[in-house]
GROMACS .gro file of C-alpha atoms in nm:
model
  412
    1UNK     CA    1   1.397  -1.860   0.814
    2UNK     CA    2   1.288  -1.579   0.606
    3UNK     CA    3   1.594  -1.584   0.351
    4UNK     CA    4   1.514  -1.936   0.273
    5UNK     CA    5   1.168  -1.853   0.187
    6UNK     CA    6   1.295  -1.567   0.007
    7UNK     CA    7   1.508  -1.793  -0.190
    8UNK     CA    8   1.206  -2.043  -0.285
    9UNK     CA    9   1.010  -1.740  -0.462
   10UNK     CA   10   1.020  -1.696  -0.806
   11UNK     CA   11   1.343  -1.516  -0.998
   12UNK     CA   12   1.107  -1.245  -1.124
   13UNK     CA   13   0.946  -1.166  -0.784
   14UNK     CA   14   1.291  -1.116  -0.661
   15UNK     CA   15   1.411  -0.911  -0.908
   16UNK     CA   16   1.031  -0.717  -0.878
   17UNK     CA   17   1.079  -0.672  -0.518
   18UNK     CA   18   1.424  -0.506  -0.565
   19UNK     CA   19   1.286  -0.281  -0.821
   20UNK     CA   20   1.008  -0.144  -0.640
   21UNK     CA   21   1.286  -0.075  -0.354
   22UNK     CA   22   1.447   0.079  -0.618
   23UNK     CA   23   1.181   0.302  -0.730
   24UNK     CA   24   1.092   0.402  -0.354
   25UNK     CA   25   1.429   0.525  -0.278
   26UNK     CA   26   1.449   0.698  -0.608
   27UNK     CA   27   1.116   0.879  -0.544
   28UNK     CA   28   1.334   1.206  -0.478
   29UNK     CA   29   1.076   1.465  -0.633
   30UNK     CA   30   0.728   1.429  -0.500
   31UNK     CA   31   0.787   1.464  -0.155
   32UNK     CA   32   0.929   1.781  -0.187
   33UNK     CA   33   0.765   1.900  -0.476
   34UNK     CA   34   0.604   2.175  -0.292
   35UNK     CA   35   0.929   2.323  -0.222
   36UNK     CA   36   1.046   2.263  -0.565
   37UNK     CA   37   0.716   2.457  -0.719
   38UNK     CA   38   0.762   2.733  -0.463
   39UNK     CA   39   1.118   2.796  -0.432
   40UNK     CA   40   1.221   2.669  -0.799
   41UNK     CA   41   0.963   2.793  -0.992
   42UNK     CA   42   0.838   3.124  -0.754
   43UNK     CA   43   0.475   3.012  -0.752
   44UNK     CA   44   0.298   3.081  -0.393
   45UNK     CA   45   0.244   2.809  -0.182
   46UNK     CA   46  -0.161   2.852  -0.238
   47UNK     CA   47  -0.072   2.774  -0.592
   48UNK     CA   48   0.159   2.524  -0.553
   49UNK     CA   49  -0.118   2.319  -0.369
   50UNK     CA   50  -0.403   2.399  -0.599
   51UNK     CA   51  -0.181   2.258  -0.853
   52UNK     CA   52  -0.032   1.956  -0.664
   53UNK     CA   53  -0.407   1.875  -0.592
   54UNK     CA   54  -0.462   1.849  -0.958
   55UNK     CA   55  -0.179   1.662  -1.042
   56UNK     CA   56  -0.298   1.454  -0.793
   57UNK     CA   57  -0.590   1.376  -0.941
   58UNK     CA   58  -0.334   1.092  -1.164
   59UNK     CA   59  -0.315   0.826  -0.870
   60UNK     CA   60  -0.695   0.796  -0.924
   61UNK     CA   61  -0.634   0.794  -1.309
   62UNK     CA   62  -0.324   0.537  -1.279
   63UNK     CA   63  -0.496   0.278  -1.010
   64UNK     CA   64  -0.785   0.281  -1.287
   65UNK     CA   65  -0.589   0.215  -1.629
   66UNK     CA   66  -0.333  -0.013  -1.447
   67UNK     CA   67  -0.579  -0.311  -1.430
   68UNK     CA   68  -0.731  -0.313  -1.799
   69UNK     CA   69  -0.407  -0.274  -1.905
   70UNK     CA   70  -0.228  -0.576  -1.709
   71UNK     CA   71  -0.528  -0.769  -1.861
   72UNK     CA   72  -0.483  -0.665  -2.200
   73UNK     CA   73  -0.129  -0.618  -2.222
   74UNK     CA   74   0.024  -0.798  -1.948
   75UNK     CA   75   0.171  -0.747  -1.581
   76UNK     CA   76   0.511  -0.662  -1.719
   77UNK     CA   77   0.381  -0.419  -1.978
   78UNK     CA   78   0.188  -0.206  -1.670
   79UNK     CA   79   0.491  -0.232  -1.508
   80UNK     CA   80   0.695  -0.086  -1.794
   81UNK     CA   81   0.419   0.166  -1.867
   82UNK     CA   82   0.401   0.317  -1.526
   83UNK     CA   83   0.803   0.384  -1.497
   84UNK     CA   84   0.796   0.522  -1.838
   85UNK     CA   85   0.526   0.729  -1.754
   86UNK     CA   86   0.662   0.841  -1.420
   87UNK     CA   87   1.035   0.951  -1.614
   88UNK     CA   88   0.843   1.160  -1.860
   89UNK     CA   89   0.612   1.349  -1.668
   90UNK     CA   90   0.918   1.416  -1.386
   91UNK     CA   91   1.149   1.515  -1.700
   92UNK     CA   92   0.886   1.798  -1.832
   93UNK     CA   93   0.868   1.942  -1.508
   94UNK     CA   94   1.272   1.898  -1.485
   95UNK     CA   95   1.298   2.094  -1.767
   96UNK     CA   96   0.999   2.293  -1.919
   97UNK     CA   97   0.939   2.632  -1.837
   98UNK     CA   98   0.584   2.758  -1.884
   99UNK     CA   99   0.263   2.876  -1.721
  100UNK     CA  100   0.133   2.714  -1.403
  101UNK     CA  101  -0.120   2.490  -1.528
  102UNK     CA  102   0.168   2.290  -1.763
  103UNK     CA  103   0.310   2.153  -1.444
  104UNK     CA  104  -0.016   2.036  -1.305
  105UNK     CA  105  -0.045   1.867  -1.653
  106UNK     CA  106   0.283   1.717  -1.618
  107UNK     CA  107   0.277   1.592  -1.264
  108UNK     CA  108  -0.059   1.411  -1.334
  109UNK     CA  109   0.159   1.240  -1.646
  110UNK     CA  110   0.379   1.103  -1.366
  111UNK     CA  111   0.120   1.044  -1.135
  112UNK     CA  112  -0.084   0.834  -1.385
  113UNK     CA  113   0.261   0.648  -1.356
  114UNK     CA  114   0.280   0.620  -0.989
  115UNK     CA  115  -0.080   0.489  -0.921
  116UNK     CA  116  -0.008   0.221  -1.208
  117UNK     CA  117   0.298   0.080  -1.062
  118UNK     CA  118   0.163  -0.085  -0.724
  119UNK     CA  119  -0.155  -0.261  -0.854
  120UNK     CA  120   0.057  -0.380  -1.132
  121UNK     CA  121   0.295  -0.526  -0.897
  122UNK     CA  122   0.049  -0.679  -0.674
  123UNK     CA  123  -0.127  -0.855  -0.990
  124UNK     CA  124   0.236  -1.025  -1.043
  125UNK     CA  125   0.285  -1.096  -0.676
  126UNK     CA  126  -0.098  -1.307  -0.744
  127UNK     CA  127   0.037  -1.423  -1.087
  128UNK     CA  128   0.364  -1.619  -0.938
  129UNK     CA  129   0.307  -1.739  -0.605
  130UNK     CA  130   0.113  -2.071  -0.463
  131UNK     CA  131  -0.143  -1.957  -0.210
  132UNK     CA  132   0.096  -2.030   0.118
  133UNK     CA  133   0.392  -1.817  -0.025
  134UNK     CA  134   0.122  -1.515  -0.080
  135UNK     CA  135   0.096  -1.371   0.274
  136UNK     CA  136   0.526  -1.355   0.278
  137UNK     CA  137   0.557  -1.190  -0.015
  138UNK     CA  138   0.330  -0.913  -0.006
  139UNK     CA  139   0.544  -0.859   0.334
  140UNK     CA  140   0.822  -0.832   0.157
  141UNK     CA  141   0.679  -0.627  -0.098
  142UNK     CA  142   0.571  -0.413   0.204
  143UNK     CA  143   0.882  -0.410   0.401
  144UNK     CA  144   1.077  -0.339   0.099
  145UNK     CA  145   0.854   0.005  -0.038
  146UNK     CA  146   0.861   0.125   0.317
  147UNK     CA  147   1.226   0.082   0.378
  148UNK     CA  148   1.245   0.304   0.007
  149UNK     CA  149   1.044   0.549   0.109
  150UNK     CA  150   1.229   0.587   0.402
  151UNK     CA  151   1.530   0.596   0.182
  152UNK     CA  152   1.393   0.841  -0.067
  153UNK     CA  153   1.299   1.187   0.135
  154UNK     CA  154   1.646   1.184   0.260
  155UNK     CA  155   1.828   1.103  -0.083
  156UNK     CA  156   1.604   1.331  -0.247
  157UNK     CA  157   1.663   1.632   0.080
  158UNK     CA  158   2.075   1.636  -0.043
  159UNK     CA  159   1.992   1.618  -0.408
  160UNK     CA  160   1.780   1.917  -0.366
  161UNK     CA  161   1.989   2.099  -0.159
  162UNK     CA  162   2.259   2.067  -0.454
  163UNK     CA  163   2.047   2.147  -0.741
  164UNK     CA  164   1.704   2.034  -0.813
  165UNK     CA  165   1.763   1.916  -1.160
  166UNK     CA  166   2.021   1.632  -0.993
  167UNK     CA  167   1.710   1.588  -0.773
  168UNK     CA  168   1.487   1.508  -1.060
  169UNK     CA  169   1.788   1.298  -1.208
  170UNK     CA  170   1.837   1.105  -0.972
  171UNK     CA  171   1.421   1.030  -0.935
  172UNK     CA  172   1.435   0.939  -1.331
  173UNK     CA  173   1.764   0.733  -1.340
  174UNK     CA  174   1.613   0.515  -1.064
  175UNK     CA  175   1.273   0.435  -1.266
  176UNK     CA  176   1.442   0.366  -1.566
  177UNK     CA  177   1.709   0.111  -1.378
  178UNK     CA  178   1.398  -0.033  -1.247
  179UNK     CA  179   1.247  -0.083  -1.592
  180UNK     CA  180   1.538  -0.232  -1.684
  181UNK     CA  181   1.587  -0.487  -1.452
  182UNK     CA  182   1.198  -0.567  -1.551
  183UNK     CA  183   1.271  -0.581  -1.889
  184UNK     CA  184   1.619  -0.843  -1.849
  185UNK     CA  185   1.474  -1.047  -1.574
  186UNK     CA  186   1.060  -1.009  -1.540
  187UNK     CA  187   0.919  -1.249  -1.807
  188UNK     CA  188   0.644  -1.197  -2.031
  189UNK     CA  189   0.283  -1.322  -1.867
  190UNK     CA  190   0.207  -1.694  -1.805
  191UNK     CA  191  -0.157  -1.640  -1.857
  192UNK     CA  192  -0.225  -2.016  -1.613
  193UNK     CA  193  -0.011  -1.787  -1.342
  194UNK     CA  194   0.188  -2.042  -1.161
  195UNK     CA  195   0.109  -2.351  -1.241
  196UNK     CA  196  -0.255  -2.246  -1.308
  197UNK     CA  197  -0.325  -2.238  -0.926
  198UNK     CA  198  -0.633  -2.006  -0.988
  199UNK     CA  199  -0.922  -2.214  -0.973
  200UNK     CA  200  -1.250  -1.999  -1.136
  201UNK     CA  201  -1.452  -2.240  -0.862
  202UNK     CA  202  -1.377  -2.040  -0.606
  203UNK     CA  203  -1.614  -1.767  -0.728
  204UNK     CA  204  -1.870  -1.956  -0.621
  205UNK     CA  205  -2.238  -1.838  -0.501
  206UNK     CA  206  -2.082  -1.531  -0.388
  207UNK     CA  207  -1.949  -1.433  -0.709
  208UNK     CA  208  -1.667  -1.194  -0.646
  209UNK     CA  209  -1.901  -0.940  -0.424
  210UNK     CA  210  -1.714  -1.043  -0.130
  211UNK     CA  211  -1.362  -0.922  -0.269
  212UNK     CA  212  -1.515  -0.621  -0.392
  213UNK     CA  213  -1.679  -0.524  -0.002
  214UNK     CA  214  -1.384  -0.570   0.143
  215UNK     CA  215  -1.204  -0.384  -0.094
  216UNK     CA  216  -1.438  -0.105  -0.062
  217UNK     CA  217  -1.444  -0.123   0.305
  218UNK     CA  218  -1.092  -0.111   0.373
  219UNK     CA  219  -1.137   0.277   0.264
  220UNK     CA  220  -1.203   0.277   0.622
  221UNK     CA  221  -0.838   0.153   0.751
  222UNK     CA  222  -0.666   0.391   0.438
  223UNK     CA  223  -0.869   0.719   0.556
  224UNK     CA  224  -0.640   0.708   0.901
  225UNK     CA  225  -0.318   0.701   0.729
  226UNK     CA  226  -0.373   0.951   0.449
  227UNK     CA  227  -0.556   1.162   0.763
  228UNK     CA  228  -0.269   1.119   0.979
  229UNK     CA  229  -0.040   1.223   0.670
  230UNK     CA  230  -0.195   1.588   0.701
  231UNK     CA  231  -0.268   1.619   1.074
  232UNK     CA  232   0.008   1.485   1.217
  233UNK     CA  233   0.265   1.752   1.073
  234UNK     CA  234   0.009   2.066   1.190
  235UNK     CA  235  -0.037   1.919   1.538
  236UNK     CA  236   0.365   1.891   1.619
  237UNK     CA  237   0.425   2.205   1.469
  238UNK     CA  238   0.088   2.452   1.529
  239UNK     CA  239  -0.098   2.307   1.834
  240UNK     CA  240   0.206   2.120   2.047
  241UNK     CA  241   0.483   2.374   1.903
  242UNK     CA  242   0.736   2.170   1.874
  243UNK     CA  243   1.049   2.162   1.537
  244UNK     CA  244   0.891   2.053   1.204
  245UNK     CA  245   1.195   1.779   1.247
  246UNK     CA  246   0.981   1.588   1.510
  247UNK     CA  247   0.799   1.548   1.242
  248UNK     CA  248   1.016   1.299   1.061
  249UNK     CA  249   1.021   1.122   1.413
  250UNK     CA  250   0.661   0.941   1.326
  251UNK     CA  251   0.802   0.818   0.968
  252UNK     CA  252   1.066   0.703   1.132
  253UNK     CA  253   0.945   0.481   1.383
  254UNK     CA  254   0.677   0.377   1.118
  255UNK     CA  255   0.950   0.282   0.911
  256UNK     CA  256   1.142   0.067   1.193
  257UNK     CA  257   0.820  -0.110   1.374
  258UNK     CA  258   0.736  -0.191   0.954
  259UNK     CA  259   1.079  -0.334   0.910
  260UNK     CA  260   1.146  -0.501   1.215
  261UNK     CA  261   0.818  -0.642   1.286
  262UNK     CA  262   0.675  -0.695   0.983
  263UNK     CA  263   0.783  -1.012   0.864
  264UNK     CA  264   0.796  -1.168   1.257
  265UNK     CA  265   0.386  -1.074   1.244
  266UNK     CA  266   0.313  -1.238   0.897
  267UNK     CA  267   0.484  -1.567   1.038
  268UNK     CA  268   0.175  -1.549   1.327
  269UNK     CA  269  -0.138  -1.403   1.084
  270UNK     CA  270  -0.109  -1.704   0.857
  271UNK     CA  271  -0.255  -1.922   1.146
  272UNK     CA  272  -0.609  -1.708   1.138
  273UNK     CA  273  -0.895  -1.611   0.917
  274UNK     CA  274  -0.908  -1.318   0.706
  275UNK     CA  275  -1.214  -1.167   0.958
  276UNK     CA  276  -1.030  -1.198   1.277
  277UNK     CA  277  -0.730  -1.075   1.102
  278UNK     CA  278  -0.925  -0.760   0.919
  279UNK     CA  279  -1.076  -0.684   1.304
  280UNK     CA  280  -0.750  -0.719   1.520
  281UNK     CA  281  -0.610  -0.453   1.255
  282UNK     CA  282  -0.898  -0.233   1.297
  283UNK     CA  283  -0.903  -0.268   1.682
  284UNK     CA  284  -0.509  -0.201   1.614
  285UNK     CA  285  -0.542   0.146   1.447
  286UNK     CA  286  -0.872   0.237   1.705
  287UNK     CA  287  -0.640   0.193   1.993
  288UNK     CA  288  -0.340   0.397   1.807
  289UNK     CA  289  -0.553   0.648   1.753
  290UNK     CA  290  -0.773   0.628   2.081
  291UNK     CA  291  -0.427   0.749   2.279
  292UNK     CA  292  -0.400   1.045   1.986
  293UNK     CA  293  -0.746   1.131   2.054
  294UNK     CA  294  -0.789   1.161   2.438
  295UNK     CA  295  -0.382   1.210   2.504
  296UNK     CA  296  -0.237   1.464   2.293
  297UNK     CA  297   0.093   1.504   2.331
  298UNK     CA  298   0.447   1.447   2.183
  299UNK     CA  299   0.492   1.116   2.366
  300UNK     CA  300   0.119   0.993   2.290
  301UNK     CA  301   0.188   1.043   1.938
  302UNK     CA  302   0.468   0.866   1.872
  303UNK     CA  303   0.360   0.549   2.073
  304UNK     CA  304   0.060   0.591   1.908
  305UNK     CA  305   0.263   0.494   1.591
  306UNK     CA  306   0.370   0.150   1.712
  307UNK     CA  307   0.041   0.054   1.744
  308UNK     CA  308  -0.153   0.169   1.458
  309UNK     CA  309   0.174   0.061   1.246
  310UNK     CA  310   0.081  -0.312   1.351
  311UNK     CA  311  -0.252  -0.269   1.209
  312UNK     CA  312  -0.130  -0.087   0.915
  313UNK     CA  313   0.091  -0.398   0.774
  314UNK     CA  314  -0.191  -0.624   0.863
  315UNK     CA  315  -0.418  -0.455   0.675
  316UNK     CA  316  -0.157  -0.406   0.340
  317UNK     CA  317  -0.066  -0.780   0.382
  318UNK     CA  318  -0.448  -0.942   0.400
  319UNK     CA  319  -0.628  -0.709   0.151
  320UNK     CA  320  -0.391  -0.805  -0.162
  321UNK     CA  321  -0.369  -1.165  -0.003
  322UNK     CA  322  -0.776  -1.230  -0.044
  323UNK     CA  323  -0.773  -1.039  -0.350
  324UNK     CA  324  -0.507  -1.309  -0.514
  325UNK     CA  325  -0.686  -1.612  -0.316
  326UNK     CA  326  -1.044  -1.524  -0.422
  327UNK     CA  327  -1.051  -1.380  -0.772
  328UNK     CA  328  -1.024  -1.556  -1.086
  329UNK     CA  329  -0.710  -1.493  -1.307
  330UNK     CA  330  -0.857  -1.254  -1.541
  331UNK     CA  331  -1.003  -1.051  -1.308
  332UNK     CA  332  -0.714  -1.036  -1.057
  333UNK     CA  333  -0.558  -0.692  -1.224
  334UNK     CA  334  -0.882  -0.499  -1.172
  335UNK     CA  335  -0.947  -0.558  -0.841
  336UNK     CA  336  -0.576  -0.513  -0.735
  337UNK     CA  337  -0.641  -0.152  -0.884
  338UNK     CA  338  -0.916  -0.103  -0.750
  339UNK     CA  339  -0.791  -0.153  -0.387
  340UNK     CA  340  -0.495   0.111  -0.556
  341UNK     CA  341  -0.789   0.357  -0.635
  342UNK     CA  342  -0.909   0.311  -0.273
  343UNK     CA  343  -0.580   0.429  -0.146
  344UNK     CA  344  -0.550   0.697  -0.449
  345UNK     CA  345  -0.977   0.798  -0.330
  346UNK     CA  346  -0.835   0.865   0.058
  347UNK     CA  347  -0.540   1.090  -0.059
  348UNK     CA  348  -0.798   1.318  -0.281
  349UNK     CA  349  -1.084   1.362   0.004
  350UNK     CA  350  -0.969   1.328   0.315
  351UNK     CA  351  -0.743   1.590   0.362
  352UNK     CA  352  -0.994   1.840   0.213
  353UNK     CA  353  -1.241   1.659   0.476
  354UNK     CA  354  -0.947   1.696   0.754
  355UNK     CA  355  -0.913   2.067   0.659
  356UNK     CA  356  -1.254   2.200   0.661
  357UNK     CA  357  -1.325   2.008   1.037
  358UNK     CA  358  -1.015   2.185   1.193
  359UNK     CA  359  -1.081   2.497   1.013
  360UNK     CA  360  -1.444   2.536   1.150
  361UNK     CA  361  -1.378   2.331   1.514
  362UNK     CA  362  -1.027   2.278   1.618
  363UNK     CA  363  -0.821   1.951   1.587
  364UNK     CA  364  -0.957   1.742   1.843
  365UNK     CA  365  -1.263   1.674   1.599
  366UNK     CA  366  -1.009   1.591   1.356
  367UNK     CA  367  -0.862   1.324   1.547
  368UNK     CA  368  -1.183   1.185   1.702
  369UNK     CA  369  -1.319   1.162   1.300
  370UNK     CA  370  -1.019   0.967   1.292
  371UNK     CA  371  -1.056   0.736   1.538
  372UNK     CA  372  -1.439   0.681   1.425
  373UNK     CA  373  -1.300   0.555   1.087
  374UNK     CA  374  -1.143   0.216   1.191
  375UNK     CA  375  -1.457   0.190   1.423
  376UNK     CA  376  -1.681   0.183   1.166
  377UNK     CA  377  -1.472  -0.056   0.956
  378UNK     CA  378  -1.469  -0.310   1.224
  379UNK     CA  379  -1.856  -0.296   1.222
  380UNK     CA  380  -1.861  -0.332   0.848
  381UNK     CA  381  -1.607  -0.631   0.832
  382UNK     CA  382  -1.815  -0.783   1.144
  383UNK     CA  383  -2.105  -0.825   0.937
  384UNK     CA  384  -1.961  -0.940   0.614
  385UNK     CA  385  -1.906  -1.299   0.473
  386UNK     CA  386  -1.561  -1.318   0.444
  387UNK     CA  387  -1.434  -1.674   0.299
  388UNK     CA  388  -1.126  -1.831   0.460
  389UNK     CA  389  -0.783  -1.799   0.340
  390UNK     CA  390  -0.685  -2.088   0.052
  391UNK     CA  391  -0.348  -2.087   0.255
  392UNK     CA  392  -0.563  -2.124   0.591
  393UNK     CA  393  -0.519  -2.530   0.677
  394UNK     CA  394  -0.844  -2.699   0.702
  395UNK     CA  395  -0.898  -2.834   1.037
  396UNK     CA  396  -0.775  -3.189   1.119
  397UNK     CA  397  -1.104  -3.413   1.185
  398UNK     CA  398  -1.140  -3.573   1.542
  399UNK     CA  399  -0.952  -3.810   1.660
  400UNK     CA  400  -1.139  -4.131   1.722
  401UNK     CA  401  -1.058  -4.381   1.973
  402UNK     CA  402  -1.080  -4.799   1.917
  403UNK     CA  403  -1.109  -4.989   2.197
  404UNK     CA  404  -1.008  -5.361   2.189
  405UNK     CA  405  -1.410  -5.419   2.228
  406UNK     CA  406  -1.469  -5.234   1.936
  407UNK     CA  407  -1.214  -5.382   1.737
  408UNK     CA  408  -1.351  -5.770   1.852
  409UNK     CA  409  -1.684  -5.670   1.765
  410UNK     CA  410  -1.768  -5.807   1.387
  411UNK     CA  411  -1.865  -5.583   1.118
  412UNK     CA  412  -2.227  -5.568   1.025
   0.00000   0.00000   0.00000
């Protein structure tokens, strides 16, 4: 049952899975930071974007500094770091009042913030778990963020509609209860990681070019999300015109197929390889995509979502997963930012990509581009050498059969 294996992890992963809930719920200010910049401050919406694009430009910064800095300093210090960092920055825009470009400067401060926290996390997730518990925790880790950021938009929609400074109270509060609980219950690093289970062998001939392929390759599986991110809202509400409320329709059953299924699939994933795994998920998010793409409409969207969702948690659960089962200790950190920066790389470029396509031809090139994306990654992971899982059971050798000849026949 998945309480009792809940119950065998580590205190510190418990208490680290509860604060990244936490911190996802509390995230009241970014996704409506738009309206926030707009209505709040008067800037036009062309500015408001410029500037959110700039701000932006801190995920990139943050999944970059957050794995130096859990190998110089520690997992718990990143952890700390990135909440402190995420307070401050919302807090200046909370409360200082100056030319346009300030708050650009101040959302990248809490940016920097945001794209440190998840790699950091991750590196701990590595740090504390034996190579079986790994796939179930980075579930949970999964089920838990998206169940927050469910949470958080609607939290953060009443906050705002009572003031926005309780809105970016309430976003603060949060991160600093969550760096609390990190600082009382989240111990300093055990550099051996749990019970030194990370064996530098396993870097092999290969060296750690595998990890850092797949890593890079999985930009193909991230480009769909952060793609259907921006497309999905202008479809419902320009091409099919339908209320901007359908949107929240998709998040929603996102959020339940995540939460429901997600932890009944990782009980079936652990019995196959990382490459079958990496291609069902790809396959997954073509055929989510593929009903998009030749059968737009309302009701091919949102089943749609079921089925790309499935290959969304595959992909979020195996990436980290071979990251923690292949990589040395002290190079864990910078590759779990690096698959961060991945995700942080997809947010900059492809909605720029996205916008120019359905500017110039329409959005059923955007959605074909789409689908091409996961294609491509299955052909990529197809032709890699991907190592099987340390958690995958090595299989049982043949059974052999003694006959009561053999066993009268006299050894030689």
């Amino acid at each position: 049952m998945w309480l009792t294996r809940f119950k065998e992890l580590p205190l510190a992963l418990r208490v680290l899975f509860l604060a990244s809930f936490v911190n996802r719920a509390g995230m009241f200010v970014f996704p409506l930071l738009a309206v926030y910049l707009v209505r709040g401050e008067g800037l036009t919406p062309g500015e408001a974007g410029l500037l959110i694009s700039v701000g932006s430009t801190g995920l990139l910064v943050g999944s970059l500094l957050s794995g130096p800095l859990c190998d110089l300093r520690g997992r718990r210090t990143a952890l700390l770091t990135a909440l402190l960092l995420n307070a401050a920055g919302y807090l200046g825009l909370a409360v200082f009042d100056g030319p346009p470009w300030t708050y650009a400067g101040l959302l990248f401060v809490a940016l920097v913030g945001m794209g440190m926290f998840s790699p950091a996390s991750n590196t701990l997730v590595a740090d504390l778990t034996t190579p079986e518990q790994r796939p179930f925790a980075y579930t949970i880790s999964y089920v838990g963020n998206n169940l927050g950021m469910g949470v958080g938009p609607l939290l953060g929609g009443v906050a705002a509609a009572y003031s926005y400074q309780v809105m970016f109270a309430g976003n603060i509060l949060a991160g600093l209860a969550c760096a609390a609980m990190i600082v009382i219950w989240v111990p300093h690093d055990r550099r051996a990681g749990a019970g030194g289970r990370k064996d530098k062998s396993r870097t092999g001939s290969l060296g750690h070019g595998h990890v850092l392929l797949i890593v890079l390759v999985s930009f193909f599986y991230v480009a769909p999300l952060i793609g259907l991110e921006y497309a999905l809202p202008l479809a419902v509400t320009t091409v099919l015109d339908e209320s901007a409320g359908l949107v929240g329709a998709v998040y929603t059953i996102n959020s339940i197929v995540v939460v429901s299924l997600g932890l009944l699939l990782e009980k079936h994933i652990r019995a196959y390889g990382t490459k079958m795994l990496l291609l069902v998920a790809g396959l997954l998010w073509a055929l989510g995509l593929a009903v998009i793409a030749f059968a737009f409409s309302l009701p091919a969207i949102l089943l749609s979502t079921v089925v790309w969702t499935l290959g969304e948690i595959i992909v979020s659960v195996v990436v980290p997963t071979y990251i923690a089962d292949h990589v040395d200790e002290r190079r864990v950190g910078s590759f779990m930012a690096l698959n961060g920066f991945v995700l942080g790389l997809a947010r900059l470029v492809v909605p720029v990509g996205l916008g120019v396509i359905w500017t110039t031809h329409g959005h059923e090139p955007v959605f074909l581009t789409l689908l091409a994306a996961p294609l491509l990654g299955m052909a990529a992971f197809s032709l890699l050498r991907i190592r099987p899982s340390a958690a995958t059971p090595a299989p049982e050798p043949p059974a052999v059969t003694v006959t009561a000849a053999d066993a009268a026949r006299p050894a030689n």
